[in-house]
Amino acid sequence: MKSRKLNKIQKVRETNMNIAIIGAGKLGKKLAYALLNGNHSVTIVDKNEKALQKLALELDIMTVVANAKDVSFLKELNIKSYDYLIALTGNDELNILISSFAKKLGCHFVIARIRDPEYMSQFDFIKNNMDINHLVNPDLAITNEIYKHLVEKYTLTNGIFTTGKVALIEFKAKNMPVLLGVPLNNVNRILKNMLVVAISRNGKVIVPQGDDEICPNDALYVIGERDPITQLNSKVHEVGTYTNLKKVMVIGGGKTGLYLSKKLSEFGVSVKVIERNMDRCRYLAEKLEDVMILNGDGTDKQLLEEESIADMDGFVTATGYDEDNLLLALMAKEYNIAEVVAKVSRGIYTELVSNLGVDMAINPVDIVTSNLAKLIQGKEKIISNQLIQGQAEITEIIASKNMKIVGTPIKEIGIPTGVLIGAIHRDGGVIIPDGNTIIKEGDKVLIFSLLTSMAEMAKYTR
């Protein structure tokens, strides 16, 4: 390693934690950005020198061109001085091996990304015998979020999330007609001492502005004290709406398609999977019971009509191509399918969702970054966390004196777009804040944040 890089290692002793990320792909880059904003020192290791050079220009990180499964390299890196190693290469076996080596060489906590379905039933065995602290599966993570959206209809259990004396409720605006057409800055006249922290509109979760009006098809996320919110929930919550889901078509028989089809089928939903690769179809047929596997092109409109797309209650696009997923989702909406979900991996495409009318767009990179950042950073300061529709999260933290959100009126903090401070626990009471509220050391603060704003917000809570 060059002396410049070694000098940069000396600098990290002043930061919170020393973290190594193996793999400079989309997830590695996104996670590095989130962790840097948490004031951690990040080293990214990859064999692709060009990819690392590009990353070094964008982020204040140490980059090392090396093969991380080389034990001599891990020793030279002094991996025993690292708090975390996260192996995120595209090869499961390599991730397992690197994590295991790093742990045995003294790294405090190691994480490996594993995507192969064959390993799913062996997670505990792998962790125990390879001495790996945590395993993460991006496809399984987004499957769980899609399943919750389709089956439960609510991101929050029974439509409500509670922590201490504060509760967050999720409900459809049409269930409270008095709110329809009302600008957000007037909602508090109807929902006293409550705050609308987010709106799910046309498949996209947004943090509303004061002049935004509530529309009939909006899903609202409202925060307030537990008792009033619980009373409101009893009036607006739809009981048992998930029972309407009977038929779902999944385009793409990859890992996400496999996991989702299995979960839906076990719930009792009739599932059709369309996959263009014949070998993959044979594999799916072996792994899935009571699921119809069709070999064909999911972009073939005639095929979709022959397979009764118009009769579907749900439609999920989970191919490996964002463009196909969005195009197919748009096509599905033409058939008035109640629930259309698109898997997208590029952040730029999620911005198109509200214009397309897709019910849910979900990005595996955002979700796994959120999960890993919470795991690494949150052990001391995060009390609770709830993922919302795969696009946002509500997090409760303990405010410490060094945080930028402490000691300044909220309106003067400069909180990033897509973030809202929803409630504060203080001295046994609850404060629903406004712009003049000042957060104090020791407050328990509930923060709503889009996943795309999560890394930026980390600067204010580190």
Tab-separated table of C-alpha atoms in Angstrom, residues 14-452:
chain	number	residue	atom	x	y	z
A	14	GLU	CA	-10.134	10.629	15.369
A	15	THR	CA	-13.361	9.267	13.902
A	16	ASN	CA	-16.027	7.064	15.470
A	17	MET	CA	-15.307	3.679	13.873
A	18	ASN	CA	-12.947	2.107	11.378
A	19	ILE	CA	-14.926	0.229	8.694
A	20	ALA	CA	-13.819	-1.863	5.711
A	21	ILE	CA	-16.145	-2.453	2.752
A	22	ILE	CA	-15.148	-5.167	0.307
A	23	GLY	CA	-16.660	-4.482	-3.114
A	24	ALA	CA	-17.012	-1.146	-4.926
A	25	GLY	CA	-20.417	-1.765	-6.521
A	26	LYS	CA	-23.632	0.239	-6.101
A	27	LEU	CA	-24.286	-1.057	-2.595
A	28	GLY	CA	-20.693	-0.560	-1.460
A	29	LYS	CA	-20.698	3.034	-2.690
A	30	LYS	CA	-24.076	3.896	-1.160
A	31	LEU	CA	-23.141	2.364	2.180
A	32	ALA	CA	-19.790	4.174	2.223
A	33	TYR	CA	-21.547	7.517	1.701
A	34	ALA	CA	-23.990	6.824	4.535
A	35	LEU	CA	-21.219	5.787	6.920
A	36	LEU	CA	-18.985	8.754	6.084
A	37	ASN	CA	-21.780	11.099	7.064
A	38	GLY	CA	-21.857	9.281	10.387
A	39	ASN	CA	-18.245	10.402	10.899
A	40	HIS	CA	-16.725	6.971	10.405
A	41	SER	CA	-13.526	6.132	8.560
A	42	VAL	CA	-14.260	3.953	5.526
A	43	THR	CA	-11.875	1.844	3.486
A	44	ILE	CA	-13.100	0.238	0.254
A	45	VAL	CA	-11.214	-2.727	-1.178
A	46	ASP	CA	-11.712	-3.990	-4.719
A	47	LYS	CA	-9.680	-5.521	-7.542
A	48	ASN	CA	-11.108	-2.989	-10.030
A	49	GLU	CA	-8.694	-0.051	-9.980
A	50	LYS	CA	-10.814	2.170	-12.264
A	51	ALA	CA	-13.881	1.774	-10.076
A	52	LEU	CA	-11.857	2.716	-6.999
A	53	GLN	CA	-10.306	5.745	-8.680
A	54	LYS	CA	-13.783	7.037	-9.503
A	55	LEU	CA	-14.959	6.469	-5.932
A	56	ALA	CA	-11.911	8.226	-4.474
A	57	LEU	CA	-12.782	11.349	-6.472
A	58	GLU	CA	-16.360	11.348	-5.156
A	59	LEU	CA	-15.856	10.375	-1.494
A	60	ASP	CA	-13.308	11.050	1.237
A	61	ILE	CA	-12.368	7.411	1.637
A	62	MET	CA	-9.319	5.214	1.525
A	63	THR	CA	-9.291	2.867	-1.466
A	64	VAL	CA	-7.122	-0.197	-1.834
A	65	VAL	CA	-6.666	-2.261	-4.989
A	66	ALA	CA	-6.283	-5.784	-3.676
A	67	ASN	CA	-7.721	-9.273	-3.398
A	68	ALA	CA	-9.399	-9.251	0.008
A	69	LYS	CA	-9.371	-13.035	0.360
A	70	ASP	CA	-5.569	-12.863	0.590
A	71	VAL	CA	-4.791	-13.337	4.284
A	72	SER	CA	-1.468	-11.537	3.956
A	73	PHE	CA	-3.301	-8.468	2.610
A	74	LEU	CA	-5.793	-8.500	5.510
A	75	LYS	CA	-2.868	-8.628	7.926
A	76	GLU	CA	-1.144	-5.753	6.115
A	77	LEU	CA	-4.372	-3.760	6.311
A	78	ASN	CA	-4.294	-4.475	10.069
A	79	ILE	CA	-7.830	-5.805	9.909
A	80	LYS	CA	-7.801	-6.484	13.659
A	81	SER	CA	-7.953	-2.718	14.199
A	82	TYR	CA	-11.244	-2.476	12.260
A	83	ASP	CA	-14.598	-2.348	13.996
A	84	TYR	CA	-16.511	-3.705	10.995
A	85	LEU	CA	-15.869	-5.518	7.734
A	86	ILE	CA	-18.731	-5.799	5.240
A	87	ALA	CA	-18.167	-8.146	2.285
A	88	LEU	CA	-20.349	-7.016	-0.644
A	89	THR	CA	-18.751	-8.589	-3.706
A	90	GLY	CA	-20.916	-10.290	-6.322
A	91	ASN	CA	-19.791	-13.748	-5.173
A	92	ASP	CA	-21.451	-15.343	-2.104
A	93	GLU	CA	-18.661	-17.806	-1.427
A	94	LEU	CA	-16.053	-15.052	-1.635
A	95	ASN	CA	-18.023	-12.903	0.807
A	96	ILE	CA	-18.263	-15.808	3.262
A	97	LEU	CA	-14.558	-16.542	2.963
A	98	ILE	CA	-13.390	-12.937	3.369
A	99	SER	CA	-15.664	-12.357	6.358
A	100	SER	CA	-14.520	-15.550	8.029
A	101	PHE	CA	-10.831	-14.730	7.490
A	102	ALA	CA	-11.286	-11.192	8.821
A	103	LYS	CA	-13.052	-12.443	11.944
A	104	LYS	CA	-10.364	-14.992	12.684
A	105	LEU	CA	-7.728	-12.250	12.245
A	106	GLY	CA	-9.387	-10.110	14.903
A	107	CYS	CA	-11.954	-7.860	13.196
A	108	HIS	CA	-14.650	-7.047	15.748
A	109	PHE	CA	-17.810	-7.568	13.636
A	110	VAL	CA	-18.101	-9.036	10.128
A	111	ILE	CA	-21.026	-9.008	7.681
A	112	ALA	CA	-21.429	-10.966	4.450
A	113	ARG	CA	-23.907	-10.450	1.625
A	114	ILE	CA	-25.420	-13.752	0.487
A	115	ARG	CA	-27.980	-13.984	-2.325
A	116	ASP	CA	-28.093	-17.647	-3.370
A	117	PRO	CA	-31.430	-19.217	-2.328
A	118	GLU	CA	-29.600	-22.476	-1.635
A	119	TYR	CA	-28.028	-20.824	1.412
A	120	MET	CA	-31.259	-19.508	2.913
A	121	SER	CA	-31.944	-22.560	5.061
A	122	GLN	CA	-28.303	-22.642	6.168
A	123	PHE	CA	-27.891	-19.128	7.572
A	124	ASP	CA	-27.401	-20.229	11.182
A	125	PHE	CA	-24.993	-22.995	10.180
A	126	ILE	CA	-22.910	-20.566	8.088
A	127	LYS	CA	-22.812	-17.938	10.831
A	128	ASN	CA	-21.875	-20.391	13.565
A	129	ASN	CA	-19.322	-22.439	11.671
A	130	MET	CA	-17.719	-19.633	9.644
A	131	ASP	CA	-17.763	-17.239	12.609
A	132	ILE	CA	-19.722	-14.532	10.763
A	133	ASN	CA	-21.740	-12.071	12.846
A	134	HIS	CA	-24.418	-11.120	10.335
A	135	LEU	CA	-25.670	-12.180	6.897
A	136	VAL	CA	-27.671	-9.914	4.585
A	137	ASN	CA	-29.767	-10.838	1.546
A	138	PRO	CA	-30.979	-7.855	-0.564
A	139	ASP	CA	-33.521	-9.903	-2.528
A	140	LEU	CA	-35.077	-11.287	0.629
A	141	ALA	CA	-35.174	-7.815	2.171
A	142	ILE	CA	-37.204	-6.313	-0.676
A	143	THR	CA	-39.356	-9.448	-0.898
A	144	ASN	CA	-40.471	-8.873	2.683
A	145	GLU	CA	-41.423	-5.278	1.911
A	146	ILE	CA	-43.347	-6.197	-1.254
A	147	TYR	CA	-45.135	-8.979	0.623
A	148	LYS	CA	-46.186	-6.598	3.396
A	149	HIS	CA	-47.528	-4.143	0.837
A	150	LEU	CA	-49.488	-6.748	-1.122
A	151	VAL	CA	-50.754	-8.986	1.664
A	152	GLU	CA	-51.115	-6.776	4.710
A	153	LYS	CA	-51.922	-3.601	2.773
A	154	TYR	CA	-50.240	-1.707	5.572
A	155	THR	CA	-46.550	-0.974	6.005
A	156	LEU	CA	-47.221	-0.624	9.736
A	157	THR	CA	-48.607	-3.574	11.679
A	158	ASN	CA	-52.384	-3.048	11.902
A	159	GLY	CA	-51.792	0.398	10.444
A	160	ILE	CA	-50.083	1.753	13.572
A	161	PHE	CA	-46.545	2.018	14.969
A	162	THR	CA	-46.030	2.951	18.621
A	163	THR	CA	-42.991	3.872	20.685
A	164	GLY	CA	-43.322	5.241	24.199
A	165	LYS	CA	-46.170	7.758	24.292
A	166	VAL	CA	-45.954	8.476	20.558
A	167	ALA	CA	-47.742	6.646	17.754
A	168	LEU	CA	-47.612	6.796	13.971
A	169	ILE	CA	-50.730	5.849	12.033
A	170	GLU	CA	-51.119	4.918	8.363
A	171	PHE	CA	-54.496	5.225	6.663
A	172	LYS	CA	-56.119	6.064	3.346
A	173	ALA	CA	-57.216	9.687	3.073
A	174	LYS	CA	-60.580	8.689	1.591
A	175	ASN	CA	-61.410	7.035	4.928
A	176	MET	CA	-61.530	10.534	6.432
A	177	PRO	CA	-63.320	12.637	3.779
A	178	VAL	CA	-63.071	15.857	5.809
A	179	LEU	CA	-59.332	15.931	4.972
A	180	LEU	CA	-59.749	15.766	1.186
A	181	GLY	CA	-58.600	18.900	-0.593
A	182	VAL	CA	-57.239	20.425	2.619
A	183	PRO	CA	-53.755	22.015	2.409
A	184	LEU	CA	-51.246	20.496	4.833
A	185	ASN	CA	-50.800	23.750	6.730
A	186	ASN	CA	-54.513	23.608	7.676
A	187	VAL	CA	-54.687	19.922	8.632
A	188	ASN	CA	-53.815	20.634	12.277
A	189	ARG	CA	-57.186	22.361	12.609
A	190	ILE	CA	-58.786	18.953	12.023
A	191	LEU	CA	-56.112	16.659	13.463
A	192	LYS	CA	-55.215	18.652	16.571
A	193	ASN	CA	-51.761	18.081	18.072
A	194	MET	CA	-50.928	15.694	15.218
A	195	LEU	CA	-48.598	16.001	12.254
A	196	VAL	CA	-48.742	14.524	8.748
A	197	VAL	CA	-45.136	13.406	8.295
A	198	ALA	CA	-45.547	11.716	4.917
A	199	ILE	CA	-47.891	10.932	2.052
A	200	SER	CA	-47.768	7.884	-0.209
A	201	ARG	CA	-49.025	9.129	-3.574
A	202	ASN	CA	-49.002	7.152	-6.825
A	203	GLY	CA	-46.478	4.697	-5.429
A	204	LYS	CA	-44.052	7.337	-4.166
A	205	VAL	CA	-43.555	8.351	-0.532
A	206	ILE	CA	-43.123	12.123	-0.183
A	207	VAL	CA	-42.554	14.546	2.664
A	208	PRO	CA	-45.353	17.068	2.071
A	209	GLN	CA	-45.052	20.843	2.003
A	210	GLY	CA	-47.483	23.235	3.660
A	211	ASP	CA	-49.450	24.056	0.512
A	212	ASP	CA	-49.786	20.440	-0.670
A	213	GLU	CA	-53.410	19.316	-0.731
A	214	ILE	CA	-54.578	15.858	0.344
A	215	CYS	CA	-55.955	13.723	-2.498
A	216	PRO	CA	-58.491	10.858	-2.259
A	217	ASN	CA	-56.007	8.121	-3.190
A	218	ASP	CA	-53.295	9.322	-0.811
A	219	ALA	CA	-52.129	7.168	2.083
A	220	LEU	CA	-51.329	9.401	5.048
A	221	TYR	CA	-48.771	8.890	7.812
A	222	VAL	CA	-49.812	10.886	10.875
A	223	ILE	CA	-47.870	11.135	14.136
A	224	GLY	CA	-49.056	12.241	17.564
A	225	GLU	CA	-49.601	11.131	21.157
A	226	ARG	CA	-50.544	7.490	21.484
A	227	ASP	CA	-54.071	7.766	22.898
A	228	PRO	CA	-55.490	10.262	20.333
A	229	ILE	CA	-53.752	8.392	17.492
A	230	THR	CA	-55.159	5.068	18.698
A	231	GLN	CA	-58.644	6.590	18.763
A	232	LEU	CA	-58.160	7.929	15.238
A	233	ASN	CA	-56.935	4.518	14.107
A	234	SER	CA	-60.159	2.884	15.284
A	235	LYS	CA	-62.103	5.213	12.966
A	236	VAL	CA	-60.025	5.032	9.783
A	237	HIS	CA	-58.318	1.615	9.794
A	238	GLU	CA	-59.617	-0.918	7.261
A	239	VAL	CA	-59.794	-4.354	8.834
A	240	GLY	CA	-58.889	-7.397	6.760
A	241	THR	CA	-58.337	-5.661	3.416
A	242	TYR	CA	-55.616	-8.177	2.576
A	243	THR	CA	-58.211	-10.894	1.982
A	244	ASN	CA	-58.960	-9.350	-1.423
A	245	LEU	CA	-55.624	-10.509	-2.784
A	246	LYS	CA	-56.226	-13.723	-4.708
A	247	LYS	CA	-54.214	-13.595	-7.950
A	248	VAL	CA	-50.746	-12.160	-8.530
A	249	MET	CA	-48.556	-12.177	-11.637
A	250	VAL	CA	-44.781	-11.907	-11.181
A	251	ILE	CA	-42.578	-10.984	-14.140
A	252	GLY	CA	-39.068	-12.298	-13.673
A	253	GLY	CA	-38.099	-15.535	-12.001
A	254	GLY	CA	-34.881	-14.349	-10.418
A	255	LYS	CA	-34.150	-14.435	-6.712
A	256	THR	CA	-36.764	-11.821	-5.822
A	257	GLY	CA	-39.365	-13.562	-7.975
A	258	LEU	CA	-38.566	-16.886	-6.322
A	259	TYR	CA	-38.761	-15.611	-2.735
A	260	LEU	CA	-41.910	-13.568	-3.346
A	261	SER	CA	-43.766	-16.314	-5.201
A	262	LYS	CA	-43.010	-18.770	-2.410
A	263	LYS	CA	-44.290	-16.416	0.312
A	264	LEU	CA	-47.436	-15.472	-1.624
A	265	SER	CA	-48.215	-19.089	-2.480
A	266	GLU	CA	-47.812	-20.140	1.162
A	267	PHE	CA	-50.273	-17.401	2.099
A	268	GLY	CA	-52.805	-18.887	-0.317
A	269	VAL	CA	-52.470	-16.553	-3.299
A	270	SER	CA	-52.626	-17.960	-6.831
A	271	VAL	CA	-49.289	-16.970	-8.405
A	272	LYS	CA	-48.124	-16.959	-12.033
A	273	VAL	CA	-44.435	-16.379	-12.788
A	274	ILE	CA	-43.303	-15.461	-16.297
A	275	GLU	CA	-39.600	-16.089	-16.952
A	276	ARG	CA	-37.884	-16.019	-20.350
A	277	ASN	CA	-35.023	-18.420	-19.511
A	278	MET	CA	-36.058	-22.073	-19.861
A	279	ASP	CA	-33.363	-23.414	-17.532
A	280	ARG	CA	-34.473	-20.971	-14.881
A	281	CYS	CA	-38.077	-22.082	-15.373
A	282	ARG	CA	-37.076	-25.668	-14.687
A	283	TYR	CA	-35.278	-24.560	-11.533
A	284	LEU	CA	-38.310	-22.610	-10.346
A	285	ALA	CA	-40.598	-25.559	-11.027
A	286	GLU	CA	-38.418	-27.677	-8.739
A	287	LYS	CA	-38.403	-25.127	-5.943
A	288	LEU	CA	-41.970	-23.814	-5.994
A	289	GLU	CA	-45.124	-25.754	-5.231
A	290	ASP	CA	-48.573	-24.589	-6.353
A	291	VAL	CA	-47.043	-21.821	-8.508
A	292	MET	CA	-47.597	-21.685	-12.276
A	293	ILE	CA	-44.284	-21.195	-14.098
A	294	LEU	CA	-44.512	-19.881	-17.672
A	295	ASN	CA	-41.616	-19.692	-20.091
A	296	GLY	CA	-42.067	-16.515	-22.099
A	297	ASP	CA	-41.243	-12.850	-22.587
A	298	GLY	CA	-42.925	-10.709	-19.930
A	299	THR	CA	-42.926	-7.737	-22.313
A	300	ASP	CA	-45.140	-9.650	-24.770
A	301	LYS	CA	-48.535	-7.995	-24.356
A	302	GLN	CA	-50.327	-10.825	-26.169
A	303	LEU	CA	-48.869	-13.369	-23.747
A	304	LEU	CA	-49.933	-11.288	-20.763
A	305	GLU	CA	-53.473	-11.054	-22.089
A	306	GLU	CA	-53.597	-14.785	-22.787
A	307	GLU	CA	-52.596	-15.338	-19.158
A	308	SER	CA	-55.440	-13.087	-17.957
A	309	ILE	CA	-53.462	-10.067	-16.787
A	310	ALA	CA	-56.717	-8.112	-16.469
A	311	ASP	CA	-57.956	-10.554	-13.798
A	312	MET	CA	-54.941	-10.049	-11.525
A	313	ASP	CA	-55.194	-8.385	-8.119
A	314	GLY	CA	-51.444	-7.748	-8.032
A	315	PHE	CA	-48.654	-7.388	-10.583
A	316	VAL	CA	-44.942	-7.363	-9.669
A	317	THR	CA	-42.111	-6.609	-12.088
A	318	ALA	CA	-38.854	-8.129	-10.820
A	319	THR	CA	-36.667	-8.608	-13.878
A	320	GLY	CA	-33.025	-7.592	-13.859
A	321	TYR	CA	-33.739	-4.513	-15.991
A	322	ASP	CA	-35.161	-1.310	-14.502
A	323	GLU	CA	-36.457	-0.103	-17.854
A	324	ASP	CA	-38.441	-3.315	-18.433
A	325	ASN	CA	-39.784	-3.223	-14.885
A	326	LEU	CA	-41.107	0.322	-15.202
A	327	LEU	CA	-42.499	-0.230	-18.704
A	328	LEU	CA	-44.308	-3.384	-17.604
A	329	ALA	CA	-45.642	-1.682	-14.487
A	330	LEU	CA	-47.043	1.127	-16.608
A	331	MET	CA	-48.644	-1.407	-18.950
A	332	ALA	CA	-50.209	-3.228	-15.985
A	333	LYS	CA	-51.884	-0.026	-14.778
A	334	GLU	CA	-53.704	0.149	-18.112
A	335	TYR	CA	-55.544	-3.001	-17.028
A	336	ASN	CA	-56.664	-1.351	-13.772
A	337	ILE	CA	-54.782	-3.820	-11.576
A	338	ALA	CA	-55.192	-2.743	-7.971
A	339	GLU	CA	-51.583	-3.248	-6.853
A	340	VAL	CA	-48.630	-2.768	-9.200
A	341	VAL	CA	-45.098	-3.009	-7.786
A	342	ALA	CA	-41.837	-2.354	-9.638
A	343	LYS	CA	-38.335	-3.296	-8.533
A	344	VAL	CA	-35.825	-0.582	-9.483
A	345	SER	CA	-32.120	-0.400	-8.730
A	346	ARG	CA	-31.307	3.113	-9.958
A	347	GLY	CA	-32.359	6.062	-7.870
A	348	ILE	CA	-33.127	8.181	-10.925
A	349	TYR	CA	-35.966	5.847	-11.918
A	350	THR	CA	-37.745	6.103	-8.579
A	351	GLU	CA	-38.360	9.766	-9.391
A	352	LEU	CA	-40.454	8.692	-12.386
A	353	VAL	CA	-42.825	6.571	-10.332
A	354	SER	CA	-45.258	9.307	-9.332
A	355	ASN	CA	-45.779	10.187	-12.977
A	356	LEU	CA	-46.341	6.564	-13.986
A	357	GLY	CA	-48.971	5.822	-11.345
A	358	VAL	CA	-47.190	2.712	-10.071
A	359	ASP	CA	-48.405	1.721	-6.598
A	360	MET	CA	-44.970	0.905	-5.216
A	361	ALA	CA	-41.389	1.156	-6.468
A	362	ILE	CA	-38.755	-0.473	-4.322
A	363	ASN	CA	-34.972	-0.180	-4.480
A	364	PRO	CA	-32.936	-3.013	-2.908
A	365	VAL	CA	-29.827	-0.837	-2.597
A	366	ASP	CA	-31.668	1.769	-0.519
A	367	ILE	CA	-33.235	-0.834	1.757
A	368	VAL	CA	-30.038	-2.777	2.447
A	369	THR	CA	-28.047	0.435	2.946
A	370	SER	CA	-30.612	1.546	5.510
A	371	ASN	CA	-30.537	-1.809	7.291
A	372	LEU	CA	-26.739	-1.998	7.389
A	373	ALA	CA	-26.279	1.627	8.448
A	374	LYS	CA	-28.706	1.091	11.340
A	375	LEU	CA	-26.927	-2.107	12.344
A	376	ILE	CA	-23.516	-0.429	12.349
A	377	GLN	CA	-24.391	3.012	13.713
A	378	GLY	CA	-27.508	2.412	15.701
A	379	LYS	CA	-26.562	0.198	18.598
A	380	GLU	CA	-26.074	3.108	20.979
A	381	LYS	CA	-28.350	5.877	19.726
A	382	ILE	CA	-31.255	4.237	17.861
A	383	ILE	CA	-34.145	3.115	20.076
A	384	SER	CA	-36.540	1.890	17.403
A	385	ASN	CA	-36.974	1.917	13.655
A	386	GLN	CA	-39.736	1.196	11.153
A	387	LEU	CA	-39.344	0.898	7.388
A	388	ILE	CA	-42.185	2.499	5.430
A	389	GLN	CA	-43.202	1.124	2.028
A	390	GLY	CA	-39.597	0.314	1.196
A	391	GLN	CA	-38.875	4.005	0.560
A	392	ALA	CA	-38.665	5.725	3.938
A	393	GLU	CA	-38.127	5.096	7.620
A	394	ILE	CA	-39.242	6.444	10.959
A	395	THR	CA	-36.422	6.309	13.511
A	396	GLU	CA	-36.294	7.208	17.201
A	397	ILE	CA	-32.908	8.364	18.461
A	398	ILE	CA	-31.485	9.761	21.693
A	399	ALA	CA	-30.200	13.283	21.120
A	400	SER	CA	-26.626	13.861	22.304
A	401	LYS	CA	-24.963	17.240	22.818
A	402	ASN	CA	-22.681	16.903	19.776
A	403	MET	CA	-25.522	16.428	17.281
A	404	LYS	CA	-26.282	19.311	14.928
A	405	ILE	CA	-30.000	18.983	15.654
A	406	VAL	CA	-29.447	19.917	19.321
A	407	GLY	CA	-29.643	23.461	20.697
A	408	THR	CA	-30.944	25.244	17.589
A	409	PRO	CA	-34.528	25.969	16.486
A	410	ILE	CA	-35.560	23.297	13.985
A	411	LYS	CA	-36.235	25.888	11.279
A	412	GLU	CA	-32.589	27.043	11.493
A	413	ILE	CA	-30.932	23.609	11.404
A	414	GLY	CA	-31.084	23.240	7.626
A	415	ILE	CA	-32.522	19.729	7.690
A	416	PRO	CA	-32.243	18.035	4.260
A	417	THR	CA	-35.176	17.775	1.878
A	418	GLY	CA	-37.056	14.540	2.514
A	419	VAL	CA	-36.558	14.653	6.293
A	420	LEU	CA	-38.989	15.757	9.004
A	421	ILE	CA	-38.743	15.744	12.798
A	422	GLY	CA	-42.073	14.285	13.871
A	423	ALA	CA	-42.137	14.133	17.674
A	424	ILE	CA	-40.034	14.515	20.806
A	425	HIS	CA	-40.171	12.587	24.092
A	426	ARG	CA	-39.080	14.872	26.944
A	427	ASP	CA	-39.541	14.631	30.725
A	428	GLY	CA	-42.326	12.084	30.438
A	429	GLY	CA	-44.291	14.174	27.921
A	430	VAL	CA	-44.647	14.442	24.153
A	431	ILE	CA	-43.903	17.460	21.971
A	432	ILE	CA	-45.201	17.708	18.414
A	433	PRO	CA	-42.590	20.189	17.168
A	434	ASP	CA	-42.810	23.233	14.944
A	435	GLY	CA	-40.049	25.343	13.435
A	436	ASN	CA	-39.360	27.130	16.731
A	437	THR	CA	-38.896	23.946	18.785
A	438	ILE	CA	-35.389	23.391	20.147
A	439	ILE	CA	-34.193	19.813	20.680
A	440	LYS	CA	-32.303	19.257	23.946
A	441	GLU	CA	-29.660	16.739	24.958
A	442	GLY	CA	-31.325	13.555	26.174
A	443	ASP	CA	-34.523	14.056	24.161
A	444	LYS	CA	-35.891	11.022	22.362
A	445	VAL	CA	-36.516	12.284	18.832
A	446	LEU	CA	-38.607	10.612	16.139
A	447	ILE	CA	-37.278	11.416	12.681
A	448	PHE	CA	-39.007	10.604	9.415
A	449	SER	CA	-36.642	10.282	6.446
A	450	LEU	CA	-36.796	9.117	2.864
A	451	LEU	CA	-34.164	6.423	2.304
A	452	THR	CA	-32.650	8.647	-0.395
